[in-house]
Amino acid sequence: MNRLRTRLIGAASLAALALPGLARAQQDAGTPAAAFVNPETVARPTFRATRTNAPIVVDGRLDEAAWKTAPLLTDFVQQLPRTGYPSKFRTEVRVLYDATNLYVSSINHDPEPSRAITVGLERDFVSSNSDIFGLVLDTFLDRRNSFLFLVNPKGAVRDEQTFNDSRTIVEAWDGISRVKTTQQDSSWTVEMVIPLRTLRFDASRDPQNWGINFIRRVRRVNETSYWAPLERQYRLHRMSKAGTVEGLTGLKQGRNLQVKPYVLGGNSQGAQVPNSSLGNRSDIGGDIKYGVTPSLTLDLTYNTDFSQVEVDQQVVNLTRFGILFPERREFFIENSGVFTFGDVQERNYRMGADLRDFTLFNSRQIGLTPDGLPLPIAGGGRLTGRVGKWEVGALNMQTQHGAGSAPAENFGVARLRRNVFGNSDVGIVAANRQATDGSGAYNRTYGVDANIRLLGNLIVNTYLAGSRADTSAADGTAGRLSVGYRGRLWNTSAMYKRVSDDFNPGIGFVNRRGFQQAYGTAGIHARPTLRGIQELNPYVEVDLYHDLDGTPQSHQLRGGFDIAFQPDGELKLEVNDWADRLDRAFSPFPGRSIPVGSYRWRNAKASYTSTQRFPVYGTITAETGEFYNGTNNVLGGSVTWRPRSDFNVEATFQHNDVSLLSGAFAADLVGLRMKYSWSTTLFGSAFVQYNTQTRSRVTNARVAWRWAPLSDVFVVYTERQNTLTNVRNERSVALKVTRMLAF
């Protein structure tokens, strides 16, 4: 094992010495050196806003005279494949505005526009696989938070809300916009209007400036370019690197009042369905959104229902730690970045921990059982936004008595964060979970944190958190200090983390307690002038866990080598050395256990992701080696077939062939998903999964029709079956209609 570790470290060191020269040799002989700009040092672009009093008809034709009065924004710069060089595909952007709307147009030149790739017509399509034009808006010019809109050639829209300079992305945010695309002989055109009531900004400032950037992607050649240039590790919503639109005057937000009622009818049966939800049911409820100030929003919800939300995806978990499933419910996802506290992960940094390890606020604790089944929510409210220099968030929710012994509970969270040193921040948080059935049970957590960016690419993340509950005599604590650097070439970080035995965030999630963790990694991202190679990334990682008294607990030593091909596709190779001390036995599979003891094993893993430019693409992963006191050979992957822009099928599989002293077993997970879009406002999806580890089969089918702005009709069918006992845990069908009323 020591020989293997020495070879890995030696190989990475040699690569670190040799590859910087290749990275510096990237200027292509056929391109003049003067054409290259350094995205890290070039000045951020600006333009003057143009106001229009003439009506703009959103039809994708750009035949209004007002468009010719707006400045032409072009000269996009590649991020991929040749970072810093002019885009080969010209993009012409113009921006107009009036008192109540922002208008954006883009002529996307392409000698073969019919070859532009569109992966779906549904809202929030998978943008990474598609040709796109997009923009991002930082309406408070704080260089941290944004609203994002992406459009594909068929006119489908993906919108997001982002926080903390790309650290937190809220994909479920929905904004009102109208978009029309058209195709010409040598281009495709986007024309869109974004009502200002969709955004949040300080209308009392006049004039005002906003942060802004634009993206263009030509997927078949994997060219991604930006108006304000970005290095490869950044995304469009890196607002500290964005440009600026200046001179916006006379903007009006309206009343900033939105009312969204719903009506629901359905039927639920099954062994795990709460008694209150069994049989036929009908219900009403709704949400209210009100702009208390231009920068502070109040959200209220009554008789909250999430029947339209897709059910959790099944996973195979052979570890002894829990898994954090993602939040999918719209009310909790929107503005969720305000409440983020825990093991924050900086994009494209390897940091040794992320929010799946610890988050102090996990909204899935509210209104859901540990198995993901719904508990009734009476209602609640959320206040988010800015007060002066402070970013604030407050949430209060009340649940009702649910299935089994789940009591009625009140959940409260308060968050304050202040920007310092430009795009850094410090903050505090407090959370309370209180039973309201008279038992007096409670859990309270609190914390302070700081996320500091220095010299552009050097980051420091730290927090100190504590918890207290009525059932514990001792206070629990958790703390972390992480430092990382990611530049054009180097990617390195180190972390120390400590979590006490009694730390228990009642409205959060922590997957491990009673340990100290030391983590370190070093790697490079070289860009050699090798045919067919876009980037080489060798790296090493050391992850050590000890008891609180310093006794070794477990470790993972990893050596990896990632190869990004040109124009796309990726190969990842890694070898691992593992160790784990078990103080109590655990069962990775029903009827199979690993006894108390100390274990050490090694394995190797390889995965390849093919180019996504073709109608059939996918990922294949193979892993082989030891596993505790036995072996585990893994084969998994996915295959997607996209014959048309409005239809695709994805098959996924994972096979674990495990042999232990207690016996052999196969842990398998297979799934099939289909999506079909009749238009950009009417689409359906269905998936089925079978998991041999949990002995379960899950089926979920949905049809969604957006019949008016932010107003939907949903038809949803869900079934969960125990394949061992053949007991149906749930079978439900629901029809839900919502209507957005904006004032």
XYZ file of C-alpha atoms in Angstrom, residues 269-607:
339
model
C -54.307 4.385 -0.660
C -51.500 2.343 0.882
C -49.902 1.005 4.038
C -47.684 4.081 4.587
C -50.225 6.752 3.699
C -51.232 8.806 6.786
C -54.793 8.205 7.945
C -55.647 11.844 7.340
C -54.786 11.401 3.643
C -56.467 8.050 2.939
C -59.297 7.843 0.424
C -60.823 10.604 -1.638
C -59.991 14.136 -0.719
C -60.402 17.676 -1.956
C -58.779 20.795 -0.656
C -58.020 24.458 -1.210
C -55.144 26.666 -0.132
C -52.607 29.027 -1.548
C -49.648 31.349 -1.262
C -49.242 35.121 -1.071
C -46.108 37.029 -2.033
C -45.834 40.678 -1.029
C -43.000 43.139 -1.462
C -42.895 44.813 1.957
C -40.165 47.084 0.598
C -38.381 47.049 -2.773
C -35.783 44.755 -1.228
C -37.804 42.768 1.337
C -40.351 40.074 0.391
C -42.970 38.390 2.569
C -44.245 34.927 1.533
C -47.287 33.428 3.261
C -48.700 29.941 2.732
C -51.943 28.378 3.957
C -52.874 24.691 3.951
C -49.661 24.041 2.072
C -49.748 21.266 -0.527
C -46.948 19.739 -2.594
C -48.780 16.952 -4.410
C -47.316 18.074 -7.753
C -43.718 17.540 -6.607
C -41.794 14.642 -8.112
C -40.999 11.864 -5.621
C -37.448 11.227 -4.400
C -35.095 9.234 -6.585
C -33.981 5.892 -5.138
C -30.289 5.373 -4.266
C -28.087 2.454 -3.220
C -26.284 3.279 0.032
C -23.666 0.787 1.192
C -22.145 3.135 3.782
C -23.024 3.375 7.460
C -24.060 7.038 7.130
C -27.325 8.682 6.173
C -28.034 10.413 2.874
C -29.457 13.902 2.461
C -32.123 13.933 -0.237
C -32.627 17.215 -2.130
C -35.525 19.529 -1.422
C -38.024 19.602 -4.320
C -40.894 21.658 -2.866
C -41.188 25.086 -4.461
C -42.069 27.070 -1.333
C -38.954 25.889 0.507
C -36.599 26.138 -2.459
C -37.353 29.740 -3.355
C -34.958 32.114 -1.568
C -33.434 29.116 0.245
C -29.945 30.505 -0.334
C -30.612 33.123 2.326
C -30.695 30.372 4.989
C -27.636 28.420 3.818
C -25.335 27.542 6.730
C -22.968 24.606 7.039
C -20.446 22.860 4.820
C -20.784 25.281 1.928
C -19.092 24.162 -1.264
C -17.396 26.612 -3.604
C -17.991 25.729 -7.256
C -15.078 23.821 -8.841
C -13.126 23.626 -5.573
C -12.498 20.256 -3.909
C -13.113 21.022 -0.251
C -13.624 17.726 1.616
C -17.208 18.417 2.727
C -20.433 19.897 1.403
C -24.002 20.555 2.504
C -24.791 16.837 2.174
C -22.520 16.325 5.207
C -23.885 19.118 7.381
C -26.465 21.850 6.943
C -28.009 23.626 9.892
C -31.268 24.273 8.015
C -32.698 21.316 6.078
C -36.256 22.178 5.068
C -37.055 18.471 4.523
C -37.447 18.254 8.308
C -40.660 20.269 7.854
C -43.719 18.371 6.663
C -41.982 15.149 5.629
C -41.351 11.834 7.369
C -37.821 10.327 7.240
C -39.137 8.157 4.374
C -40.162 11.230 2.387
C -43.918 10.872 2.920
C -45.867 14.102 3.479
C -47.092 15.359 6.837
C -49.843 18.000 6.921
C -48.634 21.620 7.024
C -51.136 24.137 8.395
C -49.215 27.081 6.980
C -46.486 29.575 7.662
C -44.489 32.505 6.365
C -41.079 33.624 5.216
C -39.481 37.079 5.120
C -36.353 37.453 2.972
C -34.364 40.254 1.431
C -32.245 43.200 2.495
C -32.425 45.790 5.231
C -29.657 48.319 4.744
C -26.379 46.432 4.477
C -27.855 43.260 5.962
C -29.286 40.258 4.146
C -32.103 38.891 6.316
C -34.221 35.768 6.411
C -36.937 34.614 8.799
C -39.161 31.553 8.455
C -41.935 30.114 10.610
C -43.975 26.991 9.748
C -46.601 25.026 11.658
C -47.268 21.340 10.996
C -50.207 19.284 12.192
C -50.261 15.889 13.857
C -49.203 13.342 11.263
C -48.662 9.652 10.720
C -47.681 7.455 13.655
C -46.234 9.436 16.530
C -45.339 12.583 14.559
C -46.528 15.470 16.776
C -47.731 18.891 15.710
C -44.627 21.110 15.625
C -43.525 24.678 15.042
C -40.361 25.411 13.068
C -38.610 28.775 13.216
C -35.391 30.004 11.577
C -33.754 33.444 11.614
C -30.716 34.409 9.536
C -28.606 37.575 9.279
C -25.704 38.030 6.892
C -23.635 41.105 6.077
C -21.327 41.689 3.140
C -17.759 42.607 4.009
C -14.668 43.214 1.886
C -16.670 43.348 -1.335
C -17.949 39.829 -2.038
C -17.264 38.248 1.377
C -19.789 37.855 4.186
C -20.230 37.153 7.888
C -23.456 36.006 9.496
C -25.434 34.456 12.333
C -28.322 31.974 12.401
C -30.742 30.577 14.987
C -33.334 27.811 14.622
C -35.994 26.374 16.917
C -38.072 23.198 16.584
C -40.824 23.061 19.182
C -43.537 20.463 19.726
C -46.953 22.146 20.072
C -48.774 19.145 21.553
C -47.984 20.129 25.142
C -45.062 17.710 25.570
C -42.484 20.489 25.795
C -40.071 18.764 23.421
C -37.712 21.150 21.621
C -34.464 21.403 19.709
C -32.531 24.664 19.276
C -29.505 25.409 17.147
C -27.434 28.497 16.512
C -24.260 29.450 14.711
C -21.916 32.089 13.330
C -20.105 31.825 10.014
C -17.801 33.685 7.648
C -17.104 33.164 3.958
C -14.174 35.253 2.825
C -12.724 35.717 -0.674
C -9.219 37.138 -0.895
C -7.149 38.029 -3.942
C -9.913 36.791 -6.219
C -9.275 33.033 -5.995
C -8.367 32.426 -2.328
C -11.341 31.481 -0.153
C -11.799 30.953 3.580
C -14.966 29.273 4.911
C -15.532 28.852 8.619
C -18.389 28.335 11.056
C -19.092 27.497 14.697
C -22.480 25.979 15.545
C -24.177 24.621 18.650
C -27.313 22.683 19.508
C -29.420 21.988 22.566
C -32.451 19.757 23.075
C -34.769 18.835 25.933
C -33.566 15.207 25.719
C -29.845 15.955 26.117
C -28.018 17.191 29.191
C -24.973 18.257 27.191
C -24.632 20.914 24.528
C -23.428 19.793 21.115
C -21.039 21.770 18.913
C -19.654 21.710 15.381
C -16.919 23.820 13.807
C -15.015 24.071 10.562
C -12.139 26.024 9.031
C -11.464 25.593 5.325
C -8.988 27.361 3.040
C -8.871 26.857 -0.712
C -7.234 28.261 -3.833
C -8.368 27.726 -7.413
C -6.535 29.509 -10.183
C -6.056 28.951 -13.873
C -3.698 26.052 -13.076
C -3.677 25.085 -9.382
C -6.540 23.686 -7.314
C -5.663 23.106 -3.666
C -7.434 23.290 -0.323
C -7.226 22.188 3.308
C -9.879 21.789 5.988
C -10.248 21.017 9.680
C -13.650 20.083 11.088
C -14.884 18.934 14.497
C -18.361 17.625 15.446
C -19.173 16.576 19.018
C -21.084 13.437 20.020
C -24.172 15.388 21.113
C -24.467 17.781 18.178
C -28.011 17.439 16.832
C -29.451 20.144 14.525
C -33.195 19.523 14.797
C -34.056 21.421 11.593
C -30.830 20.404 9.894
C -28.868 17.386 8.808
C -25.554 15.926 9.937
C -24.412 12.545 8.621
C -21.686 11.861 11.214
C -20.978 12.814 14.831
C -18.166 12.453 17.327
C -15.123 13.061 15.101
C -12.339 15.352 13.994
C -11.623 15.596 10.266
C -8.471 16.793 8.520
C -8.600 17.107 4.743
C -6.126 18.233 2.099
C -5.907 18.122 -1.673
C -3.668 19.404 -4.453
C -4.123 19.205 -8.196
C -3.627 21.066 -11.440
C -5.800 21.899 -14.435
C -3.407 21.903 -17.359
C -4.428 22.897 -20.886
C -1.878 21.286 -23.193
C -1.758 21.742 -26.951
C -2.541 18.088 -27.553
C -4.969 17.123 -30.273
C -8.326 16.058 -28.853
C -7.449 17.108 -25.288
C -9.096 20.066 -23.616
C -7.774 19.731 -20.049
C -5.782 17.356 -17.836
C -6.455 17.257 -14.104
C -4.235 15.061 -11.917
C -4.831 15.384 -8.174
C -4.374 13.751 -4.777
C -6.657 13.863 -1.727
C -6.087 12.925 1.903
C -9.127 12.652 4.202
C -8.463 11.642 7.837
C -11.004 11.089 10.639
C -10.139 10.752 14.329
C -12.151 10.388 17.510
C -12.424 13.487 19.668
C -9.527 12.148 21.760
C -7.311 11.726 18.674
C -7.730 7.964 18.126
C -7.765 7.100 14.390
C -11.284 6.394 13.135
C -11.139 6.161 9.326
C -9.392 7.547 6.278
C -9.563 7.830 2.501
C -6.454 8.398 0.381
C -7.192 9.078 -3.270
C -5.194 9.645 -6.419
C -7.096 10.740 -9.482
C -6.619 11.781 -13.080
C -9.386 13.464 -15.080
C -9.153 14.003 -18.828
C -11.520 16.444 -20.580
C -11.628 15.762 -24.298
C -12.182 18.206 -27.136
C -14.872 19.125 -28.060
C -16.350 17.297 -25.067
C -16.473 14.011 -23.188
C -14.602 13.133 -20.012
C -12.645 10.213 -18.564
C -12.085 9.969 -14.794
C -9.652 7.531 -13.166
C -9.005 7.068 -9.463
C -7.478 4.669 -6.970
C -8.437 4.673 -3.296
C -7.035 3.418 -0.032
C -9.706 3.133 2.658
C -9.710 2.427 6.380
C -12.616 2.286 8.818
C -13.008 1.297 12.472
C -16.440 -0.033 13.366
C -17.474 0.313 17.001
C -20.753 -1.418 16.213
C -21.817 -3.707 13.411
C -23.835 -2.400 10.488
C -25.807 -4.024 7.682
C -25.244 -2.745 4.146
C -27.959 -5.150 2.930
C -30.809 -7.038 4.643
C -29.395 -10.208 6.200
C -25.744 -9.220 5.634
C -23.654 -7.546 8.334
C -20.105 -6.341 8.924
C -18.972 -6.983 12.526
C -17.119 -4.703 14.922
C -13.457 -4.316 14.013
C -10.861 -2.331 12.078
C -10.752 -2.688 8.302
C -8.541 -1.525 5.474
C -9.108 -2.013 1.766
C -8.279 -0.625 -1.680
C -10.195 -0.206 -4.906
C -10.011 1.485 -8.304
C -12.678 3.307 -10.290
C -13.064 4.551 -13.852
C -15.905 6.462 -15.492
